[in-house]
Coordinates of C-alpha atoms and ligand atoms in Angstrom, one line a residue:
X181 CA 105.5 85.6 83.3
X182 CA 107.5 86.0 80.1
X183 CA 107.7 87.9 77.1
X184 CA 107.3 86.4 74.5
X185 CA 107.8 89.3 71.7
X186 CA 107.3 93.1 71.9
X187 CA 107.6 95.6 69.0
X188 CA 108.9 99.1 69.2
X189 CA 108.1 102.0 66.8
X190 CA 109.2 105.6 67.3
X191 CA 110.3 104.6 70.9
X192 CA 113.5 106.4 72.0
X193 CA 116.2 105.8 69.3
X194 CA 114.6 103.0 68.3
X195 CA 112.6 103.6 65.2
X196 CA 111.2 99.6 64.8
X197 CA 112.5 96.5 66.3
X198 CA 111.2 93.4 67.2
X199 CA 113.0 91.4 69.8
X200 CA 111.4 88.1 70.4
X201 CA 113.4 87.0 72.9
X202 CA 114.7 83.5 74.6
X203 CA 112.5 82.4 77.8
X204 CA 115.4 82.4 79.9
X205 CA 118.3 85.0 79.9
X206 CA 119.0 87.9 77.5
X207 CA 121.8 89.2 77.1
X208 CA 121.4 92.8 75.3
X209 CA 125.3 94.5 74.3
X210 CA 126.1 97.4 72.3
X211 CA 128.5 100.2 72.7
X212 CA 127.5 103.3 75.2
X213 CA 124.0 105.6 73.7
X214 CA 123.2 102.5 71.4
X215 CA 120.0 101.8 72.8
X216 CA 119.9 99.0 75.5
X217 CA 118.4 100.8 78.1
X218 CA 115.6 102.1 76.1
X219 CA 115.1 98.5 75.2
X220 CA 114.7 97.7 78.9
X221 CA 112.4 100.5 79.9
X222 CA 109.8 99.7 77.0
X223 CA 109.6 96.5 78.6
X224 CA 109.3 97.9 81.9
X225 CA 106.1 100.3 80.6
X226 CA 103.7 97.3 80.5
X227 CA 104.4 97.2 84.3
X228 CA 102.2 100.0 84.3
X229 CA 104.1 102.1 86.5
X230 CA 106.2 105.7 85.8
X231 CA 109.7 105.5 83.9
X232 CA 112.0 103.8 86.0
X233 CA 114.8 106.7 84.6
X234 CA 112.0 109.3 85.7
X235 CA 111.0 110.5 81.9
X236 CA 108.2 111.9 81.6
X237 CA 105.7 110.2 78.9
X238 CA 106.8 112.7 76.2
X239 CA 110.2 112.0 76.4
X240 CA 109.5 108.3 75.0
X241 CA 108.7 109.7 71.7
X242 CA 111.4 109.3 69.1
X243 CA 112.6 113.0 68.5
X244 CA 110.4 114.6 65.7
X245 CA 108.2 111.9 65.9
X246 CA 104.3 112.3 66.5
X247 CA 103.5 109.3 69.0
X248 CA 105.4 106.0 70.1
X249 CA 104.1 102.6 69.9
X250 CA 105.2 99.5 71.6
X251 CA 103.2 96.3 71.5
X252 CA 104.1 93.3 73.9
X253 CA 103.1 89.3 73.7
X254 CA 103.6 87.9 77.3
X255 CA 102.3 84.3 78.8
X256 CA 101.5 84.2 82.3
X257 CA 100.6 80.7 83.7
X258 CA 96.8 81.4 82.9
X259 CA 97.3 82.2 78.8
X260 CA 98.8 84.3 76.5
X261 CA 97.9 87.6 76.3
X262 CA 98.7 91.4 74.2
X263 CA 99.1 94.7 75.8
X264 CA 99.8 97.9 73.9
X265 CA 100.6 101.0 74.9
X266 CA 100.9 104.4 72.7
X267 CA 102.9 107.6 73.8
X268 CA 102.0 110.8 73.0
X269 CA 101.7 113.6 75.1
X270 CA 100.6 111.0 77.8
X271 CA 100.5 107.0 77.5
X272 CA 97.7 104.8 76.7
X273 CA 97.3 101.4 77.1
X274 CA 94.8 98.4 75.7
X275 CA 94.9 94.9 77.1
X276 CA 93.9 92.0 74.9
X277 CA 92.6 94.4 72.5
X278 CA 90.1 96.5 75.4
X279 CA 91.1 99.8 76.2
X280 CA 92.2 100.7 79.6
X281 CA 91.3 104.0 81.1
X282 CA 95.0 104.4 82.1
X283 CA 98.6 102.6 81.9
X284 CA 97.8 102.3 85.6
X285 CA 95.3 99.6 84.6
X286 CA 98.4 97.2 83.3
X287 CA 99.8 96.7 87.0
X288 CA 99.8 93.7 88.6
X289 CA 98.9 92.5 84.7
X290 CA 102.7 91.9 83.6
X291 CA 105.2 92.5 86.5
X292 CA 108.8 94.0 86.7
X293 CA 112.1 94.3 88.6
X294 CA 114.6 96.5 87.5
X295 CA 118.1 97.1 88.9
X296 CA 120.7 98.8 87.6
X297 CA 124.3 100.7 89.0
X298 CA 122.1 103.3 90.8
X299 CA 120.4 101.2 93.3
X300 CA 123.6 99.5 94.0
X301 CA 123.9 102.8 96.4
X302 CA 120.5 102.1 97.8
X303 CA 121.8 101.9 101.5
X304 CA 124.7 104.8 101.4
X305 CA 121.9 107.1 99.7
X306 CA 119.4 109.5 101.3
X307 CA 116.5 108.5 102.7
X308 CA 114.2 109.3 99.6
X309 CA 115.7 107.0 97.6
X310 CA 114.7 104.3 100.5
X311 CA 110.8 105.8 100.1
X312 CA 111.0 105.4 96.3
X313 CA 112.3 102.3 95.8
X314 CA 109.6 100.8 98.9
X315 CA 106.7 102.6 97.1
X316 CA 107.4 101.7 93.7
X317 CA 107.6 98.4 94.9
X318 CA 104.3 98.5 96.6
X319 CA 102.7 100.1 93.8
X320 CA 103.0 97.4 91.3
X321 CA 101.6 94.9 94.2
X322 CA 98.7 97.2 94.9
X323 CA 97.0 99.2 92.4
X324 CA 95.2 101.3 94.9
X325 CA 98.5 102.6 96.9
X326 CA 99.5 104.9 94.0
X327 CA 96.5 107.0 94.2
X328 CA 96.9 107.2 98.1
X329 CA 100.5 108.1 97.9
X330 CA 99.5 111.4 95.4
X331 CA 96.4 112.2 97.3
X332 CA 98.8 112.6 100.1
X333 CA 101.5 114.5 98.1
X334 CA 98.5 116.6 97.3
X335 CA 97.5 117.5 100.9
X336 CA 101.5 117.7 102.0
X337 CA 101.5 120.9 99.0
X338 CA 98.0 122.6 100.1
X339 CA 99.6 122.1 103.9
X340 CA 102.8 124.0 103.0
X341 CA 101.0 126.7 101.4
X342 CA 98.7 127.2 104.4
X343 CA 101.8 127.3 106.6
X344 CA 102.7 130.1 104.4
X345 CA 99.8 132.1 104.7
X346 CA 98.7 131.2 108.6
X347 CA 101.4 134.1 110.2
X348 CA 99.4 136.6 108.1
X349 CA 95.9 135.3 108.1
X350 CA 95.0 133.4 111.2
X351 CA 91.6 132.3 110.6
X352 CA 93.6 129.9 108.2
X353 CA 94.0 128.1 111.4
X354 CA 90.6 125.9 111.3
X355 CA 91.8 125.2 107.2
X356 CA 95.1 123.8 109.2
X357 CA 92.9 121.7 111.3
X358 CA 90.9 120.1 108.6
X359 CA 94.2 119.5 106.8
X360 CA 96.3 117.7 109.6
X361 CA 92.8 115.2 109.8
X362 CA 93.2 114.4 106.2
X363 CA 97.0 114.4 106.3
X364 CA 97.1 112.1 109.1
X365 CA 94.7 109.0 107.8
X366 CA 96.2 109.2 104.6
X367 CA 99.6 109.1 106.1
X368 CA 98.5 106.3 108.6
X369 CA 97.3 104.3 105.5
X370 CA 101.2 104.8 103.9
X371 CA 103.1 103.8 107.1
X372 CA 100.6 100.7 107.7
X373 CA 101.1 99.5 104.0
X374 CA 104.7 100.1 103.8
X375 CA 105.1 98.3 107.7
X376 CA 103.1 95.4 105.7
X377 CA 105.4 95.3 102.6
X378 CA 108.2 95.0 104.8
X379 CA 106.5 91.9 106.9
X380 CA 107.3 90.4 103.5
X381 CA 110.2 92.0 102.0
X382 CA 113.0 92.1 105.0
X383 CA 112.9 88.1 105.8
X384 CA 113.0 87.4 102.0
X385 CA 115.7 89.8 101.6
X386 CA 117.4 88.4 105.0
X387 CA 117.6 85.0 103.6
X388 CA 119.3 86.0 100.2
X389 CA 121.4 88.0 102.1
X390 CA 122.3 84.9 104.5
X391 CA 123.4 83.1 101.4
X392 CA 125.9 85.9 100.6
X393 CA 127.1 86.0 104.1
X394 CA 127.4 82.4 104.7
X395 CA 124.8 83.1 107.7
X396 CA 127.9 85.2 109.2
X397 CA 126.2 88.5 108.7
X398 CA 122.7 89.1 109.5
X399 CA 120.4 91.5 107.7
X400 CA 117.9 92.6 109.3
X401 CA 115.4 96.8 108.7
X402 CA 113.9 98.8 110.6
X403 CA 111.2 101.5 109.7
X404 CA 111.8 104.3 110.6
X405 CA 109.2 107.4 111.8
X406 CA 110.8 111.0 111.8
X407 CA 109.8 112.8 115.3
X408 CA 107.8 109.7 116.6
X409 CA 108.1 106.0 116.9
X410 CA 106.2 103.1 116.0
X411 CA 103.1 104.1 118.5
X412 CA 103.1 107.5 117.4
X413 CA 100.0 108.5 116.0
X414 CA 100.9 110.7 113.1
X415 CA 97.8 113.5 114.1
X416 CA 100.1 113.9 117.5
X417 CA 103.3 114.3 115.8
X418 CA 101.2 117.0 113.4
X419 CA 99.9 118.7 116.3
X420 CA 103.7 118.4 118.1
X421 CA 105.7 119.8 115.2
X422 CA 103.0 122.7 114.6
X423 CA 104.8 125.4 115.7
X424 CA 107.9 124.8 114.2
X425 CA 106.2 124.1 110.9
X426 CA 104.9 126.7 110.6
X427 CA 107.8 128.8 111.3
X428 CA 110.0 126.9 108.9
X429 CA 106.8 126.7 106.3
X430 CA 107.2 123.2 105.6
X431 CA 106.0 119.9 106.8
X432 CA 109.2 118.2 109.0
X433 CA 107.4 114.7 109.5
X434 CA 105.5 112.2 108.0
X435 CA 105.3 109.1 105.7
X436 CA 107.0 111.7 103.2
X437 CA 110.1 112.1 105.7
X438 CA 110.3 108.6 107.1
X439 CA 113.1 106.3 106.5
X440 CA 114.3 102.5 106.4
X441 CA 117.3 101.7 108.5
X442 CA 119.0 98.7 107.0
X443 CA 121.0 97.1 109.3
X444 CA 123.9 94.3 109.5
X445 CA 124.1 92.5 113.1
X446 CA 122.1 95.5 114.3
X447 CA 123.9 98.3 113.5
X448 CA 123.3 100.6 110.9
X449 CA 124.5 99.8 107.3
X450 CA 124.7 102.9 105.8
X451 CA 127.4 104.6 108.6
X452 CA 128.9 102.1 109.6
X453 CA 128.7 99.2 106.4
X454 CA 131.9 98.7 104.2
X455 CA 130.5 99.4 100.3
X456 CA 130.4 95.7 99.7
X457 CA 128.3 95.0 103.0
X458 CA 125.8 98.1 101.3
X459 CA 125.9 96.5 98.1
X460 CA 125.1 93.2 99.4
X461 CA 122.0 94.6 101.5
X462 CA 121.4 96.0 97.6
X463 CA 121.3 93.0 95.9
X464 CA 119.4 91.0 98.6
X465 CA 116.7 93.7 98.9
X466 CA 116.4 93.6 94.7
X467 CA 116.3 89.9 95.0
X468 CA 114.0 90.2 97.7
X469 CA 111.7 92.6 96.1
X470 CA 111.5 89.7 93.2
X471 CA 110.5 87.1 95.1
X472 CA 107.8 89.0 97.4
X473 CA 106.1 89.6 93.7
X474 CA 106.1 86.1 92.9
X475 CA 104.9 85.0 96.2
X476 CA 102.0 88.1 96.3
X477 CA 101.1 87.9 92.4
X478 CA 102.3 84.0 91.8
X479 CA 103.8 84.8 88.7
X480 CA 107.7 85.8 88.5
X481 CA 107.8 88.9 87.2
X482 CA 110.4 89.6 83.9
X483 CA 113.9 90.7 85.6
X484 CA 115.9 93.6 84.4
X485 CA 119.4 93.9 84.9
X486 CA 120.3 97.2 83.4
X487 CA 124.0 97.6 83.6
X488 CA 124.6 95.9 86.9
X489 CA 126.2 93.0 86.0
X490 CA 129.7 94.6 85.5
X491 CA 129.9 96.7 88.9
X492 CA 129.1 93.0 90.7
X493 CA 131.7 90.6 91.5
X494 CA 131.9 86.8 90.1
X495 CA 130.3 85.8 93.6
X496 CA 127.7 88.1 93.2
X497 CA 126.7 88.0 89.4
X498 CA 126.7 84.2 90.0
X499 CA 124.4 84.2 93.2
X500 CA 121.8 86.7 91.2
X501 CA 121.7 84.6 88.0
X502 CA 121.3 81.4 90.2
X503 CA 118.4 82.8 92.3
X504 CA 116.4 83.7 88.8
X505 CA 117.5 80.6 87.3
X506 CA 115.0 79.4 84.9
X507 CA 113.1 83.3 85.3
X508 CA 113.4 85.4 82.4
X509 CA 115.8 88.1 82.2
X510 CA 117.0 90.7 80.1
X511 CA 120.5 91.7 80.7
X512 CA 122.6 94.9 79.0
X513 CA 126.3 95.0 79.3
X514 CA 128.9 96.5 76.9
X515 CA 130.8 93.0 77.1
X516 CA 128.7 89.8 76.9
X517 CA 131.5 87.5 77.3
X518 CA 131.2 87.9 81.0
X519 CA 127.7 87.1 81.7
X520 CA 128.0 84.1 79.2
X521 CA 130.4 82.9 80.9
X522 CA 128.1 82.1 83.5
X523 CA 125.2 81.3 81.8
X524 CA 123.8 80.3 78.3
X525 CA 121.5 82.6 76.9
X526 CA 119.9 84.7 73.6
X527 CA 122.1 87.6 72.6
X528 CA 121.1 90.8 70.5
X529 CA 123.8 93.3 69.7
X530 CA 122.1 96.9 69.4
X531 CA 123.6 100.1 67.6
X532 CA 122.2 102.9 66.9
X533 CA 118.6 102.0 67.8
X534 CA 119.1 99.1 65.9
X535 CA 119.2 95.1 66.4
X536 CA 122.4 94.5 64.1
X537 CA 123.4 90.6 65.4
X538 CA 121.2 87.9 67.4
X539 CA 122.8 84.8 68.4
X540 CA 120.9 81.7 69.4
X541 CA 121.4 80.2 72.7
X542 CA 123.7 77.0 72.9
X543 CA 120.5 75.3 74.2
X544 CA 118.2 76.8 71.7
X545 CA 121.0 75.1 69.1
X546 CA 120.7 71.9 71.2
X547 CA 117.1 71.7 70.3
X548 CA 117.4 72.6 66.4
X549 CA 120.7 69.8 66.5
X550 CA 117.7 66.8 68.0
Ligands
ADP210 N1 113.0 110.5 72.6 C1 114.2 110.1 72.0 N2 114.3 110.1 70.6 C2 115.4 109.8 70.0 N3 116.5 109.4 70.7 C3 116.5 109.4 72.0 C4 115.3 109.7 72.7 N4 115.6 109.6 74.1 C5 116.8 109.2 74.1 N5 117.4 109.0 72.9 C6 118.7 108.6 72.6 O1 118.9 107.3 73.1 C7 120.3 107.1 73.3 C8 120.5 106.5 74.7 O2 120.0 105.2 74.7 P1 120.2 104.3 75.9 O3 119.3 103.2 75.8 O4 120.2 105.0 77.2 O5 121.7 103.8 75.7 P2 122.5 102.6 76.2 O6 122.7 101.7 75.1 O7 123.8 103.2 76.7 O8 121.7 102.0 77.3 C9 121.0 108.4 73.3 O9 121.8 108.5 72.1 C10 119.8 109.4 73.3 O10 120.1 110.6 72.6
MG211 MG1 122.2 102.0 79.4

């Protein structure tokens, strides 16, 4: 898909701005605080899914402002379409004009990959960073697995709080039993759609990262189950870890404590990988994450790189801009000479929540010259 304009009004900094931007790369520069990120993460919104900086809704709203508004013009391959989505205290969203009964309703509608510095630490980082990134990923492929995943956040809080209360009131015991049946298919459901994400994530990632490597290095993951393995049934590692639950008053296992171990010729990346063998499992598991949503949704989704550009090298800018050649992208830097070096693309110079410069694309000239 691409964007083919979007409007902001009392979004972030940005008071109004319209960016109609060029079909291939974007390249978004401005000092630091200026605005570039919010630019990104209104475009990110009509995913449909959460902040990808973690705000919450009513930190979208320009200070001192009553509501936010952004509206968006994309093409997928079937037709153009308008989504619009207003913050207040929460978001709503209409599609071609029809209300939706909740932002949730835009995924899978206009698709997203972000990357910036942060996951560039994906590998050396704790484990829960792993779970985010594999469940966001999932949720924008499968509208359905975000309600699971909070149902079962739900039942992982009312378990702790029985654990709490079982030492003085044992009858709470049966209430543990009906929990734990609950707890266990909703966490069987996670593990078995995160196992089937993976199917399709690690040999897409595996062959991005070959072309890093030369095919000297191989990438390969493994899913990890805390206290069991692959056969485990997750109602016997309940029933195992009991005791020591509810001592400790806290669930130890589950899809909420279970890991990815990324790996380079089999051992484990992130204690024994150098930080450019980590970053390289980084960029090929972002790549990778992009081209599973083309495959699943048939559409390539809009790609945002927020501020990675500049902690890459040469290699590695060039191999990510080649991958996404002829996708659109929307990249912020503080220096644009670098990334034009490699490419030719739009440019937009913000400030202070404001577009102040927009330069035409060499090829975008080419055209007007014919
Ligand atoms: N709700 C808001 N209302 C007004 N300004 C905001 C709001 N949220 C963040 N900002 C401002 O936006 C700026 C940061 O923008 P950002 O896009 O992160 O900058 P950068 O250009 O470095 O990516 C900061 O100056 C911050 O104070
Ligand atoms: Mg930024």
């Amino acid at each position: 898909m691409t964007v083919d304009r979007i409007e902001y009004r009392h979004f972030r900094n940005i008071e109004e701005m319209t960016l109609v931007p060029d079909g291939g790369v974007n390249v978004i520069y401005g000092e630091n605080a200026q605005g570039k990120t919010n630019l990104l993460e209104g475009i990110w919104l009509f995913s449909g899914l959460k902040s990808f900086r973690g705000a919450k809704d009513a930190e979208l709203v320009q200070f001192g402002c009553p509501f936010g508004k952004l509206k968006l013009e994309f093409s997928t391959a079937a037709r153009a379409q308008k989504a619009e989505i207003t913050v207040e205290a929460r978001r709503k969203a209409k599609l071609n004009g029809v209300e939706l009964p909740s932002c949730a309703g835009l995924i899978g509608k206009c698709s997203a990959v972000v990357f910036s510095p942060t996951f560039l630490n994906i590998v050396k980082n704790g484990p829960e960073e792993r779970r985010r990134f594999l469940d966001a990923a999932i949720c924008q492929l499968k509208p359905s697995y975000a309600p699971l995943l909070t149902g079962y956040q739900r039942l992982i809080r009312q378990r702790n709080s029985l654990l709490k209360d079982v030492t003085m009131e044992p009858a709470l015991l049966d209430m543990l039993d009906v929990i734990d049946e609950r707890l266990a298919q909703a966490g069987e459901q996670i593990t078995a759609e995160r196992r089937r994400y993976l199917e399709q994530l690690i040999p897409a990632a595996k062959a991005i990262h070959d072309g890093f490597s030369g095919g000297r290095e191989e990438m390969s993951a493994v899913y990890l189950v805390k206290d069991g393995n692959e056969d485990t049934p997750l109602r016997d590692i309940l029933k195992q870890n009991r005791r020591n639950d509810i001592f400790n008053k806290t669930t130890s296992a589950g899809p909420h404590r279970d890991d990815l171990d990324i790996r380079i010729n089999g051992i484990s990346a992130r204690s024994f990988g150098s930080q450019g063998q980590q970053r390289s499992c980084a960029v090929a598991l972002k790549l990778g994450e992009a081209a599973v949503m083309k495959e699943t949704t048939g559409e390539q989704p809009v790609v945002l790189l927020d501020d990675v550009m500049s902690e890459l090298d040469a290699g590695r800018q060039d191999y990510i801009l080649n991958h996404i050649k002829g996708w659109q992208v929307f990249i912020t830097c503080c220096e644009p000479s670098t990334v034009l070096r490699m490419c030719s693309g739009r440019t937009f110079r913000i400030e202070g929540g404001k577009m102040v410069e927009r330069a035409e694309s060499g090829a975008e000239a080419d055209r007007r010259c014919l």
